[in-house]
Short mmCIF file of C-alpha atoms in Angstrom, two decimals:
data_model
loop_
_atom_site.label_atom_id
_atom_site.label_comp_id
_atom_site.label_asym_id
_atom_site.label_seq_id
_atom_site.Cartn_x
_atom_site.Cartn_y
_atom_site.Cartn_z
CA MET A 134 6.93 -9.62 8.08
CA THR A 135 6.76 -6.42 8.11
CA VAL A 136 5.73 -3.76 10.54
CA ASN A 137 2.62 -3.31 8.47
CA GLU A 138 1.47 -7.01 8.32
CA LEU A 139 2.03 -6.92 12.13
CA GLN A 140 -1.26 -3.81 12.41
CA LYS A 141 -3.12 -5.25 9.94
CA CYS A 142 -3.36 -8.77 11.63
CA LEU A 143 -3.97 -6.84 15.01
CA ILE A 144 -6.83 -5.09 13.90
CA LYS A 145 -8.68 -7.66 11.83
CA GLU A 146 -8.59 -9.84 15.02
CA ILE A 147 -9.18 -7.18 17.20
CA GLU A 148 -12.46 -6.24 14.85
CA GLN A 149 -12.93 -10.05 15.19
CA ILE A 150 -13.03 -9.57 18.74
CA THR A 151 -15.09 -6.81 19.13
CA LYS A 152 -17.96 -8.34 17.01
CA GLU A 153 -20.22 -9.55 19.15
CA MET A 154 -20.06 -6.33 21.76
CA SER A 155 -22.68 -3.21 21.47
CA PHE A 156 -21.79 -0.26 20.44
CA LEU A 157 -23.12 2.97 18.93
CA ASP A 158 -22.48 5.51 16.44
CA CYS A 159 -22.99 9.05 16.54
CA GLU A 160 -26.84 8.92 15.77
CA ARG A 161 -26.91 6.23 18.86
CA ASN A 162 -27.60 3.19 15.90
CA PRO A 163 -25.40 0.39 16.23
CA ALA A 164 -22.38 -0.48 15.15
CA SER A 165 -19.39 -2.54 14.62
CA MET A 166 -15.76 -1.29 15.93
CA LYS A 167 -13.64 -0.65 13.38
CA GLY A 168 -9.59 -0.42 12.85
CA TYR A 169 -7.19 2.22 11.52
CA SER A 170 -3.78 1.57 11.00
CA GLN A 171 -1.29 4.40 12.52
CA ALA A 172 -3.98 7.16 12.68
CA ILE A 173 -7.79 8.34 12.28
CA PRO A 174 -8.55 9.50 8.32
CA ILE A 175 -8.54 12.79 7.50
CA PHE A 176 -12.03 14.40 6.81
CA SER A 177 -11.86 16.28 3.38
CA VAL A 178 -15.32 14.67 2.84
CA PHE A 179 -19.14 15.98 2.77
CA ARG A 180 -22.13 13.94 3.42
CA GLU A 181 -25.28 15.15 1.44
CA THR A 182 -28.35 15.56 3.53
CA ASP A 183 -32.20 16.41 2.73
CA SER A 184 -31.51 20.45 2.24
CA ILE A 185 -29.31 22.27 -0.20
CA ASP A 186 -26.81 22.47 2.29
CA LYS A 187 -24.06 20.06 2.60
CA GLU A 188 -22.98 18.87 6.74
CA PRO A 189 -19.49 18.15 7.04
CA LEU A 190 -18.17 14.95 8.18
CA GLY A 191 -16.44 14.77 11.34
CA GLU A 192 -14.23 12.46 14.16
CA ASP A 193 -17.68 11.99 15.47
CA SER A 194 -18.77 10.09 12.57
CA LEU A 195 -16.01 7.47 13.39
CA PHE A 196 -17.00 5.86 16.79
CA PRO A 197 -16.67 3.60 17.87
CA TYR A 198 -13.00 2.87 16.61
CA PHE A 199 -9.61 2.03 17.26
CA VAL A 200 -5.96 2.84 16.52
CA VAL A 201 -3.24 0.77 15.98
CA ARG A 202 -0.18 2.98 15.77
CA ALA A 203 3.55 1.75 16.09
CA ASP A 204 5.11 3.89 17.62
CA SER A 205 8.69 2.71 17.38
CA VAL A 206 10.32 -0.41 16.32
CA GLU A 207 13.85 -1.79 17.41
CA TYR A 208 15.89 -4.37 15.77
CA GLN A 209 18.58 -6.66 16.37
CA ALA A 210 17.70 -5.38 20.43
CA ASP A 211 19.51 -7.14 22.82
CA ASP A 212 16.07 -8.89 24.68
CA LYS A 213 17.07 -11.10 28.05
CA ASP A 214 14.58 -13.62 26.46
CA GLY A 215 16.44 -13.57 23.45
CA HIS A 216 14.17 -11.85 21.07
CA GLY A 217 15.41 -9.82 18.80
CA ASN A 218 13.50 -7.83 16.25
CA ARG A 219 10.78 -5.76 18.83
CA VAL A 220 7.46 -3.40 18.04
CA ARG A 221 6.15 -1.47 20.56
CA ILE A 222 2.28 -1.15 19.42
CA MET A 223 0.02 1.49 20.88
CA ILE A 224 -4.04 0.21 20.62
CA VAL A 225 -5.85 3.32 21.43
CA PHE A 226 -9.99 2.46 21.49
CA ALA A 227 -12.47 5.47 21.15
CA VAL A 228 -16.81 5.15 21.96
CA MET A 229 -19.12 7.38 22.24
CA ASP A 230 -22.32 7.42 24.84
CA GLU A 231 -24.87 9.76 25.21
CA ASP A 232 -25.95 8.06 28.43
CA PRO A 233 -25.69 9.72 31.77
CA ASP A 234 -24.80 6.90 33.54
CA MET A 235 -21.48 6.79 31.90
CA ASN A 236 -21.76 3.23 30.39
CA GLY A 237 -19.41 4.47 27.65
CA TYR A 238 -17.17 3.68 30.44
CA TYR A 239 -17.78 0.23 31.15
CA THR A 240 -18.08 -0.32 27.37
CA LEU A 241 -14.49 0.84 26.53
CA THR A 242 -13.15 -1.03 29.62
CA ALA A 243 -14.78 -4.24 28.50
CA ALA A 244 -13.24 -3.92 24.94
CA VAL A 245 -9.62 -2.93 26.52
CA GLU A 246 -10.49 -6.29 29.07
CA ARG A 247 -10.95 -8.39 25.89
CA VAL A 248 -8.23 -7.59 23.83
CA ILE A 249 -5.53 -8.03 26.68
CA GLU A 250 -7.59 -11.35 27.38
CA ARG A 251 -6.87 -12.92 24.43
CA PHE A 252 -3.72 -11.68 24.31
CA GLN A 253 -2.53 -12.82 27.97
CA ARG A 254 -4.31 -16.69 26.80
CA ASN A 255 -2.08 -16.76 23.33
CA GLN A 256 0.61 -14.64 22.98
CA SER A 257 0.93 -15.52 19.39
CA LEU A 258 -0.65 -13.96 15.75
CA GLU A 259 -0.07 -15.11 12.78
CA ALA A 260 4.01 -14.78 12.52
CA PHE A 261 4.32 -12.45 15.32
CA TRP A 262 4.14 -12.76 19.10
CA CYS A 263 3.76 -10.44 22.03
CA SER A 264 4.79 -9.59 25.78
CA ARG A 265 1.84 -11.02 28.13
CA ARG A 266 3.68 -7.57 29.85
CA MET A 267 0.96 -4.53 28.74
CA ASN A 268 -0.52 -1.60 30.27
CA VAL A 269 -3.89 0.17 29.77
CA ALA A 270 -3.96 3.96 30.07
CA TYR A 271 -7.31 6.37 30.41
CA GLN A 272 -7.76 9.75 29.41
CA GLU A 273 -7.14 11.88 32.52
CA ASP A 274 -9.95 14.60 31.23
CA ASP A 275 -13.70 14.20 31.31
CA THR A 276 -14.49 13.70 27.28
CA PHE A 277 -18.23 12.45 28.06
CA PRO A 278 -19.98 11.73 25.77
CA HIS A 279 -16.77 10.34 24.09
CA PHE A 280 -14.40 7.85 26.07
CA PHE A 281 -10.92 6.41 25.37
CA ALA A 282 -8.55 4.43 26.79
CA GLY A 283 -4.94 2.70 25.15
CA ILE A 284 -3.30 -0.45 25.58
CA GLU A 285 1.00 -0.50 25.30
CA MET A 286 2.06 -3.77 23.79
CA ILE A 287 5.41 -5.48 22.79
CA TRP A 288 5.48 -7.32 19.73
CA TYR A 289 8.16 -9.55 18.47
CA ILE A 290 8.23 -9.55 14.99
CA PRO A 291 10.37 -12.23 12.78
CA GLU A 292 14.00 -12.05 12.40
CA ILE A 293 15.23 -10.70 8.64
CA GLU A 294 17.41 -13.56 7.25
CA GLN A 295 21.19 -12.00 6.89
CA GLU A 296 22.56 -12.71 3.25
CA GLU A 297 25.84 -15.12 2.69
CA MET A 298 28.22 -12.86 2.48
CA TRP A 299 30.77 -15.33 0.55
#
């Protein structure tokens, strides 16, 4: 099992966990949260408009989204629990909401808490399992109408079988 497979499984699971939630896209339309592996896409595409001019696509068109980023991988680690291969995963959530009552913050927190609750109750995901110890951080700066938060998790991946030497 690879780190890429873990990321794909997490994206699928988090999209499922958040699918019943109410999010808005940059045009204030209902939207589903979309997951990306390692980073958000780079934009070089232009969106057609009714006029002759073209309007560039920007990061705002991604909202709401999350990124599952592998921060580091350690093989054959000396873990006190006896788990050898572990991956430090950062899941960064981003929502957009122009409501002056800061509802975007509450929506963001609800999404983060749903993911944490899921993995506190059951730490396994296909062939992977995670530590119950998790950290959450929110952006320090005021980024209204964009809201960001992240979950830091430790995931364990199956051992790689060693071939016989003789």
